[in-house]
Structure formats: structure tokens, C-alpha cells
PDB file of C-alpha atoms in Angstrom:
ATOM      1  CA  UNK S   5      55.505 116.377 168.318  1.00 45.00           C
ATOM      2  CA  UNK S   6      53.703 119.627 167.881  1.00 51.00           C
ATOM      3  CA  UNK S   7      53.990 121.309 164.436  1.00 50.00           C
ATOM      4  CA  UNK S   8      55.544 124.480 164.380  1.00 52.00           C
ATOM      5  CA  UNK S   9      53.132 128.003 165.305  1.00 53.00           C
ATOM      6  CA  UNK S  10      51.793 129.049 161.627  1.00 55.00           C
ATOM      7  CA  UNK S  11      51.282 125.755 159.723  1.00 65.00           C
ATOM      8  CA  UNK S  12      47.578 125.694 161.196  1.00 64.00           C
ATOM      9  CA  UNK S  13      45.435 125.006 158.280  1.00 71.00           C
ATOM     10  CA  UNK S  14      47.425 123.909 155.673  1.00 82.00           C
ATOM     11  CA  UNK S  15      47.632 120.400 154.518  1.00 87.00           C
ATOM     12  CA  UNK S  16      49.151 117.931 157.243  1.00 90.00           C
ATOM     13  CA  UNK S  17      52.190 116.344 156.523  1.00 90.00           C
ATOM     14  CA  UNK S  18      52.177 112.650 154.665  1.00 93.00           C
ATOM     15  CA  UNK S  19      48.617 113.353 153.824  1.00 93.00           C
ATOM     16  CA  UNK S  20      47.400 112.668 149.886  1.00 94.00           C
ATOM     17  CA  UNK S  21      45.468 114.737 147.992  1.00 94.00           C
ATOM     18  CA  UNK S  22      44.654 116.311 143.817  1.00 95.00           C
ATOM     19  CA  UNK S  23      46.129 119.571 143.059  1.00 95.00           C
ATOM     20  CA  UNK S  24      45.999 121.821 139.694  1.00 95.00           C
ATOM     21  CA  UNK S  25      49.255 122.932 137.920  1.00 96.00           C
ATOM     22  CA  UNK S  26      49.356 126.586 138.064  1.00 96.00           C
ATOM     23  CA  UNK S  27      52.834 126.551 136.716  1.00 95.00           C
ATOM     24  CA  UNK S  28      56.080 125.095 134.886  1.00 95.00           C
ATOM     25  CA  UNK S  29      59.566 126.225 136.041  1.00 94.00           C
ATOM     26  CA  UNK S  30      62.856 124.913 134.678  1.00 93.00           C
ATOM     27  CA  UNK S  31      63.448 123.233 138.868  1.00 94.00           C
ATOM     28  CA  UNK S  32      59.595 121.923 138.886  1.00 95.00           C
ATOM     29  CA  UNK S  33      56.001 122.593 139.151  1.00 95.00           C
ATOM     30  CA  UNK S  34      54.052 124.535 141.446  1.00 96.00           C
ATOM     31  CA  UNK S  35      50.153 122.536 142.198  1.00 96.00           C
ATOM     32  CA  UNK S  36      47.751 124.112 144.272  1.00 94.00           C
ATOM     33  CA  UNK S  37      45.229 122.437 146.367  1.00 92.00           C
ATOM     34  CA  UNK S  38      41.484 122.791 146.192  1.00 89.00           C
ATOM     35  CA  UNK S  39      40.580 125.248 149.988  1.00 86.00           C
ATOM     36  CA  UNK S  40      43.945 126.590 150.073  1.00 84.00           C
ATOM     37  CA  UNK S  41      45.637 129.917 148.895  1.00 81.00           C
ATOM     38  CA  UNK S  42      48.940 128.518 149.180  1.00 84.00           C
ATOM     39  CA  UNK S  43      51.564 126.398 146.212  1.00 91.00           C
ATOM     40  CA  UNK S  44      53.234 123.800 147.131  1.00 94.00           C
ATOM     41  CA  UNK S  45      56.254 122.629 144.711  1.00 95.00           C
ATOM     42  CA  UNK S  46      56.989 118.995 143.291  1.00 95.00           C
ATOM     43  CA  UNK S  47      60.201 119.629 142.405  1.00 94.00           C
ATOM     44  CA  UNK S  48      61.863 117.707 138.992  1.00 93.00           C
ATOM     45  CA  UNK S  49      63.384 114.916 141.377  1.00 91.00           C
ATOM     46  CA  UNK S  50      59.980 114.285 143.054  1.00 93.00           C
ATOM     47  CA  UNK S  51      58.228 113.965 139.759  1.00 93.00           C
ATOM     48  CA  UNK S  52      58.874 110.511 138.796  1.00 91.00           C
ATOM     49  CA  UNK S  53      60.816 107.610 139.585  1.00 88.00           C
ATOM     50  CA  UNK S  54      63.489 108.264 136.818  1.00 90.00           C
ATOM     51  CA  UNK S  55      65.312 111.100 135.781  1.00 90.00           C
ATOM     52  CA  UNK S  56      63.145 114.126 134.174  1.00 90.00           C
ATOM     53  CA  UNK S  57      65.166 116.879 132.634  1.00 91.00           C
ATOM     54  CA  UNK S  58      62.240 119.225 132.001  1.00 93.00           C
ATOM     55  CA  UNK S  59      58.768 118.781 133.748  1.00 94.00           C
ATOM     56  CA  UNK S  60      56.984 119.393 131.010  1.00 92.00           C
ATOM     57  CA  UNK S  61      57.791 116.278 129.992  1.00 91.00           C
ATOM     58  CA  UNK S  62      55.551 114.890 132.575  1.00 92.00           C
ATOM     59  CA  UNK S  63      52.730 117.635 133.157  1.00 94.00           C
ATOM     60  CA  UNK S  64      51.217 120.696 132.007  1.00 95.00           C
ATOM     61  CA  UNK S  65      49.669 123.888 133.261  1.00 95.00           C
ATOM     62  CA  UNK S  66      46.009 122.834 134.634  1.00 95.00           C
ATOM     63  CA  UNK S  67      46.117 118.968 134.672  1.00 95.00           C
ATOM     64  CA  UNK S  68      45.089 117.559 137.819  1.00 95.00           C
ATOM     65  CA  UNK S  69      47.701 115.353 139.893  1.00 96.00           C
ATOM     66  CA  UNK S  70      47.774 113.386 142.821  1.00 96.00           C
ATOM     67  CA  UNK S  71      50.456 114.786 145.400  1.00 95.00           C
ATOM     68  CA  UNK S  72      51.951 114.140 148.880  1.00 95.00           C
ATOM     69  CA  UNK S  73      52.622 116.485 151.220  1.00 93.00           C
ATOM     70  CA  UNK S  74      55.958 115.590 152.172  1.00 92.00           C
ATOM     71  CA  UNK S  75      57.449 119.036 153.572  1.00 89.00           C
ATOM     72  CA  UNK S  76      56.309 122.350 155.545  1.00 87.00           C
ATOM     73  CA  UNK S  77      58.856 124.846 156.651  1.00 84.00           C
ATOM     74  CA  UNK S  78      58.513 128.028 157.868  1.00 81.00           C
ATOM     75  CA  UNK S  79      61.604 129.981 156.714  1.00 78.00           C
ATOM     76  CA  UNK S  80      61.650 133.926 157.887  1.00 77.00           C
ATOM     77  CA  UNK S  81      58.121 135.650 156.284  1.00 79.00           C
ATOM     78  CA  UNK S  82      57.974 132.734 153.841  1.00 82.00           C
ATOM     79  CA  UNK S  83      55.947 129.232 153.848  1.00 84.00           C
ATOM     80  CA  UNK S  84      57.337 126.598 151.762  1.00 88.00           C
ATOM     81  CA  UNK S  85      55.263 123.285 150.677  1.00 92.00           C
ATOM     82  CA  UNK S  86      56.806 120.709 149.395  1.00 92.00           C
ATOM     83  CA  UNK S  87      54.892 117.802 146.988  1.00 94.00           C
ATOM     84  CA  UNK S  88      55.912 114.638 145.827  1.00 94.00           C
ATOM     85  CA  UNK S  89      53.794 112.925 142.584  1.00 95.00           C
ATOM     86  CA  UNK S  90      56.746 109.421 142.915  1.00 93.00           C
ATOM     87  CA  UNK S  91      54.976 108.665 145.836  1.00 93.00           C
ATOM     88  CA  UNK S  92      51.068 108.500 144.692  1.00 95.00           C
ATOM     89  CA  UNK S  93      49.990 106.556 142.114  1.00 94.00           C
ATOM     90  CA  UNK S  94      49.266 108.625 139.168  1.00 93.00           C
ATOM     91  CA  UNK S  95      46.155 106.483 138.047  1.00 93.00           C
ATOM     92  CA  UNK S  96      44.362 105.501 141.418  1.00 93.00           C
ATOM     93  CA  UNK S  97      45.955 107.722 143.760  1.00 93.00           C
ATOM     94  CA  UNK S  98      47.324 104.933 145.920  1.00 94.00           C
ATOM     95  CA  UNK S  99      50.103 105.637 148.170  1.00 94.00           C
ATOM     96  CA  UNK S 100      53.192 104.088 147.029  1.00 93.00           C
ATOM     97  CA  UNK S 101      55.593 105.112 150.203  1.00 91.00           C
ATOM     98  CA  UNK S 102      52.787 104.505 153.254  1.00 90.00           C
ATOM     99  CA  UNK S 103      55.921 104.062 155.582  1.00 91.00           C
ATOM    100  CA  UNK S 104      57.173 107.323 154.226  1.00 88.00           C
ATOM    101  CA  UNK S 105      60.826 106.049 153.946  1.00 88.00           C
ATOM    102  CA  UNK S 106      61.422 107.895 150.538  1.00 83.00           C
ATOM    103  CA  UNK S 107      59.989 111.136 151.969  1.00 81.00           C
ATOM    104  CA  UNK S 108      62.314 111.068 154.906  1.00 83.00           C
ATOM    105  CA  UNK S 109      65.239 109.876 153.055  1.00 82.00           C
ATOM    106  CA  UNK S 110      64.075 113.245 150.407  1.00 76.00           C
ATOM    107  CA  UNK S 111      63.959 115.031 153.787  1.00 72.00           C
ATOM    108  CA  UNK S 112      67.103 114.541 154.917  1.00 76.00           C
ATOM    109  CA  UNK S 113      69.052 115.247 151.406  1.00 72.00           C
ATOM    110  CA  UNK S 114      67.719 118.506 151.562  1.00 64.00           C
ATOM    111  CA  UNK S 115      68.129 119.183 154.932  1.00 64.00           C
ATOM    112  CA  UNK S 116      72.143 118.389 154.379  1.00 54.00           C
ATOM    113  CA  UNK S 117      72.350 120.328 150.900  1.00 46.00           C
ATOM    114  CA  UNK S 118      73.283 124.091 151.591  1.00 48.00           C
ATOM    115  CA  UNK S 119      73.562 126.954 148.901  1.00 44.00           C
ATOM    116  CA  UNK S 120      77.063 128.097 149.247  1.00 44.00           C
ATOM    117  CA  UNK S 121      76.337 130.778 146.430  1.00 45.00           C
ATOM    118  CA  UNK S 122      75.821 133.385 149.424  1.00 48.00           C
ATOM    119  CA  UNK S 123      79.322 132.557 150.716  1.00 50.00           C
ATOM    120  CA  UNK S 124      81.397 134.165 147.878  1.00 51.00           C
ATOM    121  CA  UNK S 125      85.533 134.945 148.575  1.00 49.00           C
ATOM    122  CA  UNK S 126      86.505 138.212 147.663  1.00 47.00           C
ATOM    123  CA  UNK S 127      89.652 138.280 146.067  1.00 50.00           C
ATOM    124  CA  UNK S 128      91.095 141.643 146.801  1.00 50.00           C
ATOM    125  CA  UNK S 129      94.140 143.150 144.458  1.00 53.00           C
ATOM    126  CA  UNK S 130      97.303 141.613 144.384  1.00 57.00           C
ATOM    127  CA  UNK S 131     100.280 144.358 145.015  1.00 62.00           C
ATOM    128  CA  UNK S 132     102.587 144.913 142.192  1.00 70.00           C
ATOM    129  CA  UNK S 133     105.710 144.981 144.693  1.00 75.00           C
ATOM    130  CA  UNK S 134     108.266 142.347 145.317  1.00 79.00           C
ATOM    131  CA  UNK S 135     109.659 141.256 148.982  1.00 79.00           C
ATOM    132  CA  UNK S 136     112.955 141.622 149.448  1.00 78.00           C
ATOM    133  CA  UNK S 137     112.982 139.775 152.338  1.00 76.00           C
ATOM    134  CA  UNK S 138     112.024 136.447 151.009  1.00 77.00           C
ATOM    135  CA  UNK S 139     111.837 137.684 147.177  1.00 76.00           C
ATOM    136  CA  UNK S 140     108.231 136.824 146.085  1.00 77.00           C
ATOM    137  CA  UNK S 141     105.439 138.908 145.177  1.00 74.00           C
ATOM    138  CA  UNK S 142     102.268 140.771 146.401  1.00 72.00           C
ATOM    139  CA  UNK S 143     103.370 142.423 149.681  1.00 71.00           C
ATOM    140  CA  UNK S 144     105.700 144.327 151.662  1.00 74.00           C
ATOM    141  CA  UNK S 145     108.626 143.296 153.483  1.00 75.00           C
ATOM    142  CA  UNK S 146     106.558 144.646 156.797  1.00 72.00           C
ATOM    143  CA  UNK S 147     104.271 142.114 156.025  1.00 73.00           C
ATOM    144  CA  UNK S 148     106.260 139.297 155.712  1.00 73.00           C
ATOM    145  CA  UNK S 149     105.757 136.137 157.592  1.00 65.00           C
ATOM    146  CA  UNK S 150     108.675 134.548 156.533  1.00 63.00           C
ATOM    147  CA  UNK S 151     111.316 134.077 159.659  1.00 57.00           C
ATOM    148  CA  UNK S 152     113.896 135.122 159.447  1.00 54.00           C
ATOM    149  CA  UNK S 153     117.353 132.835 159.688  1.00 54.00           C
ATOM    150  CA  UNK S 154     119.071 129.935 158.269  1.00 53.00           C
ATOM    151  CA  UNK S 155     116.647 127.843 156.029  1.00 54.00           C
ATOM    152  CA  UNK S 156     116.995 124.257 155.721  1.00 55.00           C
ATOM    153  CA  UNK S 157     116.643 121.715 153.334  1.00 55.00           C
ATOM    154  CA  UNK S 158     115.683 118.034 153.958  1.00 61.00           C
ATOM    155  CA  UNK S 159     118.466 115.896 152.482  1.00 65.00           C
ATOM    156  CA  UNK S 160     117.534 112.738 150.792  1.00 62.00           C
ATOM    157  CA  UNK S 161     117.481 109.381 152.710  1.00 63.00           C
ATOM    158  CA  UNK S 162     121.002 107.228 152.007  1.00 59.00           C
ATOM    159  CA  UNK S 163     118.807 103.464 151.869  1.00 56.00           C
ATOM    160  CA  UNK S 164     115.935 104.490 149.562  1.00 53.00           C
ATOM    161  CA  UNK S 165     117.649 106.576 147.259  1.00 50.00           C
ATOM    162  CA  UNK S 166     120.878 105.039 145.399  1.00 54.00           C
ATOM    163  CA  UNK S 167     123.988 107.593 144.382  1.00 53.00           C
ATOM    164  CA  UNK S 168     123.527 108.270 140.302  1.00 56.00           C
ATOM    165  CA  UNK S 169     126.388 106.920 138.464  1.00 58.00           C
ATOM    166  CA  UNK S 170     127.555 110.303 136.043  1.00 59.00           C
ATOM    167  CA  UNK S 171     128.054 108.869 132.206  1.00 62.00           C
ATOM    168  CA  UNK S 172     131.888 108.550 131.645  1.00 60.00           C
ATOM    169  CA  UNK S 173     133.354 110.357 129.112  1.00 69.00           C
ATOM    170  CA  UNK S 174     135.182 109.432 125.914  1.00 73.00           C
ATOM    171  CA  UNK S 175     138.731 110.031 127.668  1.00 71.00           C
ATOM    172  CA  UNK S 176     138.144 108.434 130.710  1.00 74.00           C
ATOM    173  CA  UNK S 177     136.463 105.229 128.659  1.00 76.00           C
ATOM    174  CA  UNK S 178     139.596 105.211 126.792  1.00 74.00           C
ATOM    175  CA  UNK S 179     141.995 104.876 129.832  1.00 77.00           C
ATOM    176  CA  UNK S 180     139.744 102.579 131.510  1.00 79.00           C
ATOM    177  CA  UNK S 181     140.038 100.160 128.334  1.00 80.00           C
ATOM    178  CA  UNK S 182     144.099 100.596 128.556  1.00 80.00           C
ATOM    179  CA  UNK S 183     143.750  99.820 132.294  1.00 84.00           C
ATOM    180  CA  UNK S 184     142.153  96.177 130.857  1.00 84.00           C
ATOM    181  CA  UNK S 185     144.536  95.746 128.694  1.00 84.00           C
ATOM    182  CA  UNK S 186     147.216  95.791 131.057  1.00 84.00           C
ATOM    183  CA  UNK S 187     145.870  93.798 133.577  1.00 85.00           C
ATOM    184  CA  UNK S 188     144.875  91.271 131.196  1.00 87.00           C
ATOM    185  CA  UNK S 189     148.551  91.136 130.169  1.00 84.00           C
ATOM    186  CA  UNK S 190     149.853  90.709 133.703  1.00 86.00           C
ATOM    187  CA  UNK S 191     147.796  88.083 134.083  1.00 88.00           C
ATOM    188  CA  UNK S 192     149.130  86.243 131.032  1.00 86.00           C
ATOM    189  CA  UNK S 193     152.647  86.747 132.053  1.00 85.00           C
ATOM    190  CA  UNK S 194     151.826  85.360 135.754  1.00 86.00           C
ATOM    191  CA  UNK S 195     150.320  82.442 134.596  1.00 85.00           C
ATOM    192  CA  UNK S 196     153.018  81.641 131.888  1.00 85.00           C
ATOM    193  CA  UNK S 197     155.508  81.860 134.809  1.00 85.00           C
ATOM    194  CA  UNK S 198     153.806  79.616 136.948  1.00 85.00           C
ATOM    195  CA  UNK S 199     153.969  77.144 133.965  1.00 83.00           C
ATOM    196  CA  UNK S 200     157.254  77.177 133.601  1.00 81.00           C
ATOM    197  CA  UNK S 201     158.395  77.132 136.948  1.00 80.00           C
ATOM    198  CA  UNK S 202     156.411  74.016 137.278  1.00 77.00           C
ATOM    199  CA  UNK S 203     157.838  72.453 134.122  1.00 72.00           C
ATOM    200  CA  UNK S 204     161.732  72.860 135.306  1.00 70.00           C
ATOM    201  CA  UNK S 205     160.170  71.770 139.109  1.00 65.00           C
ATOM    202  CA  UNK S 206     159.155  68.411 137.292  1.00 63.00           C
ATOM    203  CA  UNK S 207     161.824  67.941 135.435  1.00 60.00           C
ATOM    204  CA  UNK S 208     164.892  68.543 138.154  1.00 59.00           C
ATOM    205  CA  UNK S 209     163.019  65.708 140.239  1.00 62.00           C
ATOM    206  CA  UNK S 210     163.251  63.164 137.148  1.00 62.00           C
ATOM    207  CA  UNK S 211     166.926  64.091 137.094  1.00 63.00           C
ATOM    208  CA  UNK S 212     167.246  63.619 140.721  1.00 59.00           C
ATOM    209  CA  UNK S 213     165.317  60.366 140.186  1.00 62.00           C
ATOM    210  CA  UNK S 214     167.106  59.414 137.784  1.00 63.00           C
ATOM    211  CA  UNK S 215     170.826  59.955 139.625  1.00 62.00           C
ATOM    212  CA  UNK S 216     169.887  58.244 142.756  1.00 68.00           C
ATOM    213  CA  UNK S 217     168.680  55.170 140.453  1.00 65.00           C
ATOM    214  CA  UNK S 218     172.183  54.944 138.909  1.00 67.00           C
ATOM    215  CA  UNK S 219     173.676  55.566 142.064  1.00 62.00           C
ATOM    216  CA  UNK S 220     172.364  52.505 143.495  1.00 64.00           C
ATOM    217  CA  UNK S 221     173.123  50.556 140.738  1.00 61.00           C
ATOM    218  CA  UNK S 222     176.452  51.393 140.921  1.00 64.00           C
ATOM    219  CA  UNK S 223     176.800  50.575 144.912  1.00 61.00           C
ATOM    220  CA  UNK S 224     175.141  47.340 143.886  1.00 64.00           C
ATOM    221  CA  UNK S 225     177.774  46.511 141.742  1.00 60.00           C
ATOM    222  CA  UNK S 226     180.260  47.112 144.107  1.00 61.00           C
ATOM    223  CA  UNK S 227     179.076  44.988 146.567  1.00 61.00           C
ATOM    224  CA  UNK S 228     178.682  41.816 144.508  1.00 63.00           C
ATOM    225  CA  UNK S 229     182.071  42.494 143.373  1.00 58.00           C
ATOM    226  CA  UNK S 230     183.294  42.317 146.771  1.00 59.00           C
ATOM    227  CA  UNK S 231     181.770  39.319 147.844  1.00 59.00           C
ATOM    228  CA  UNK S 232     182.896  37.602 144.416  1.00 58.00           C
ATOM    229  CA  UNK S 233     186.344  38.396 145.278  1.00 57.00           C
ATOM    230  CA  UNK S 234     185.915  37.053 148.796  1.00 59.00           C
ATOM    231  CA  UNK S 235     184.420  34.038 147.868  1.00 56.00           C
ATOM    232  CA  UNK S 236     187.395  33.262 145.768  1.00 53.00           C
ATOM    233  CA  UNK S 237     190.284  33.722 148.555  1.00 54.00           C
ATOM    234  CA  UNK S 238     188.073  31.579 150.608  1.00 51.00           C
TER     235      UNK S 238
END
């Protein structure tokens, strides 16, 4: 793949080489190369490994670096470089990313990250009139887009929502408790009925019992009365 018309004779991309700092920003440092005009940044997240909150923790203005060229873009009248210092070894200036995974995976992050500063909403005044349409505020009745009609409300579903029992009050408590009371009575007065009635069944069928013994005792009698008498007029 071709590069792009206007990168001729700058650094080629991936390639490794020891820049000056020319200068310390709060979002990195810009290095220049020895036989070129042009800065390239390492910004703050390219610096090191971990997390640098200032880079002048980690250089200052004319030490010599290694760098990578890692990025060259061509936006509008403007050239942008891009270096990375994670990538070399500090000390020998070995490549530590010869595949150039990290540089692509860099790449890509800020190929996805997009400045929405530019894209501001203006909020424009709210009007200090009420709708009498539909009653709210901020515009006209014109400009309503409420329909017009019948509005509905969703009623609640019957299985997942149970009826709320209202707390009684002190009255109705009070008539419940005499309603009890009277039922526990009737109760009593059943059951005591049911007693008796079975105490007089039980004791009219001893009676009974007891009359039909003595009434065959008594026909007993009379029969061995008559045979005695028989057997004596025999």
C-alpha cells in the first residue's frame, strides 16, 4: 500500500530513530528528528508503560530519546507525527513491539476516539407561556403535539397485583368483635342441645329396655303357671 501524496521524506512508519525534546506540554512532548523540520508528538500514554500524569516526570527539554514512528496523517494543511518512547528501549534502543501490535492496537484507539467538543446543543429559550391544550409549559397551543381525544390509562394487571386491604376502623373493629361473640354463643347453645337431646335419646331406650325385660318376665310367669295348673288336672 502506497503512502498517502505528501509524506515523501519524512520518517517511514515503524522505523526507530533519536530525537531532541524541543518541548513539554501538559498532553506530551514534542521530539524532533535530526534532517527533518518537522515535530512529531509522544503523547503522555506513549511515554511509558505505566501511567504518567505529567511528562516531565519522564523527560526534559533537550534530552535525547529513542522514538518510533508509529503515525503520519495528513489532516487538511496540517502534518501530524506521532512517536512512541514504550516501544524502544530507553537504554539500547531495541525495539520492544517489532510486530507492531501495540502501535496498531494505539492506532486504532485513536482512530475510534472523536472530539465531540465541536458538536455543542444549543439550548434556545424556553417560553414563559402555558398550553392550554395539554396544560404544560414552554409553547403555544399551535404548537402542540399532543392529540387530541380521550386519554387512557393502563389499568393494573388483576394476577400480579393483589387488592389492598383498607385498615378497619375503631367502629367497625368493635362490631366485628360483637359479631364473635355471638356466634361463639350460638355455637355453645347448639352444642349443649345436641347433648341433651342425646342424653334423654339414651335414656328413653334404657326405659324401653327395661319394660320389655319385665314384660317378658311377666309372660314367663304366666306360662309356667298354666302348665302347673294343667299338670295338676292331669
Amino acid at each position: 500500500m502506497r503512502p498517502p501524496a505528501g509524506l515523501d521524506g519524512l520518517p517511514p512508519l515503524y522505523s526507530i530513530a533519536k530525537g531532541e525534546v524541543v518541548s513539554l506540554q501538559t498532553y506530551g512532548a514534542f521530539v524532533r528528528l535530526p534532517g527533518y523540520k518537522k515535530e512529531g508528538l509522544v503523547h503522555v500514554s506513549e511515554m511509558s508503560a505505566s501511567r504518567v500524569e505529567n511528562p516531565s516526570e519522564i523527560v526534559d527539554v533537550g534530552e535525547q530519546v529513542w522514538i518510533k514512528v508509529i503515525g503520519r496523517e495528513i489532516q487538511g494543511d496540517k502534518l501530524k507525527l506521532s512517536f512512541s518512547m514504550k516501544a524502544v528501549n530507553q537504554g539500547t534502543g531495541r525495539d520492544l513491539d517489532p510486530n507492531n501490535v501495540m502501535a496498531e492496537q494505539d492506532g486504532r484507539r485513536r482512530k475510534h476516539f472523536r472530539d465531540h467538543t465541536g458538536d455543542r446543543i444549543t439550548l434556545e429559550a424556553v417560553l414563559n407561556t402555558t398550553c392550554s391544550k395539554c396544560g404544560c409549559k414552554g409553547h403555544f397551543t399551535k404548537d402542540c403535539f399532543s392529540a387530541p381525544g380521550t386519554q387512557y390509562a393502563l389499568l393494573p394487571e388483576e394476577d400480579n397485583e393483589e387488592p389492598q386491604q383498607q385498615p378497619l376502623t375503631t367502629a367497625q373493629q368493635h362490631s366485628d368483635k360483637k359479631k364473635k361473640k355471638k356466634k361463639e354463643k350460638k355455637m355453645k347453645k347448639k352444642k349443649k342441645r345436641e347433648r341433651k337431646e342425646s342424653e334423654s335419646d339414651g335414656s328413653s331406650n334404657d326405659e324401653c329396655k327395661y319394660k320389655r325385660k319385665r314384660h317378658d318376665h311377666t309372660h314367663d310367669k304366666k306360662k309356667q303357671h298354666k302348665k302347673h295348673k294343667s299338670h295338676k288336672h292331669s
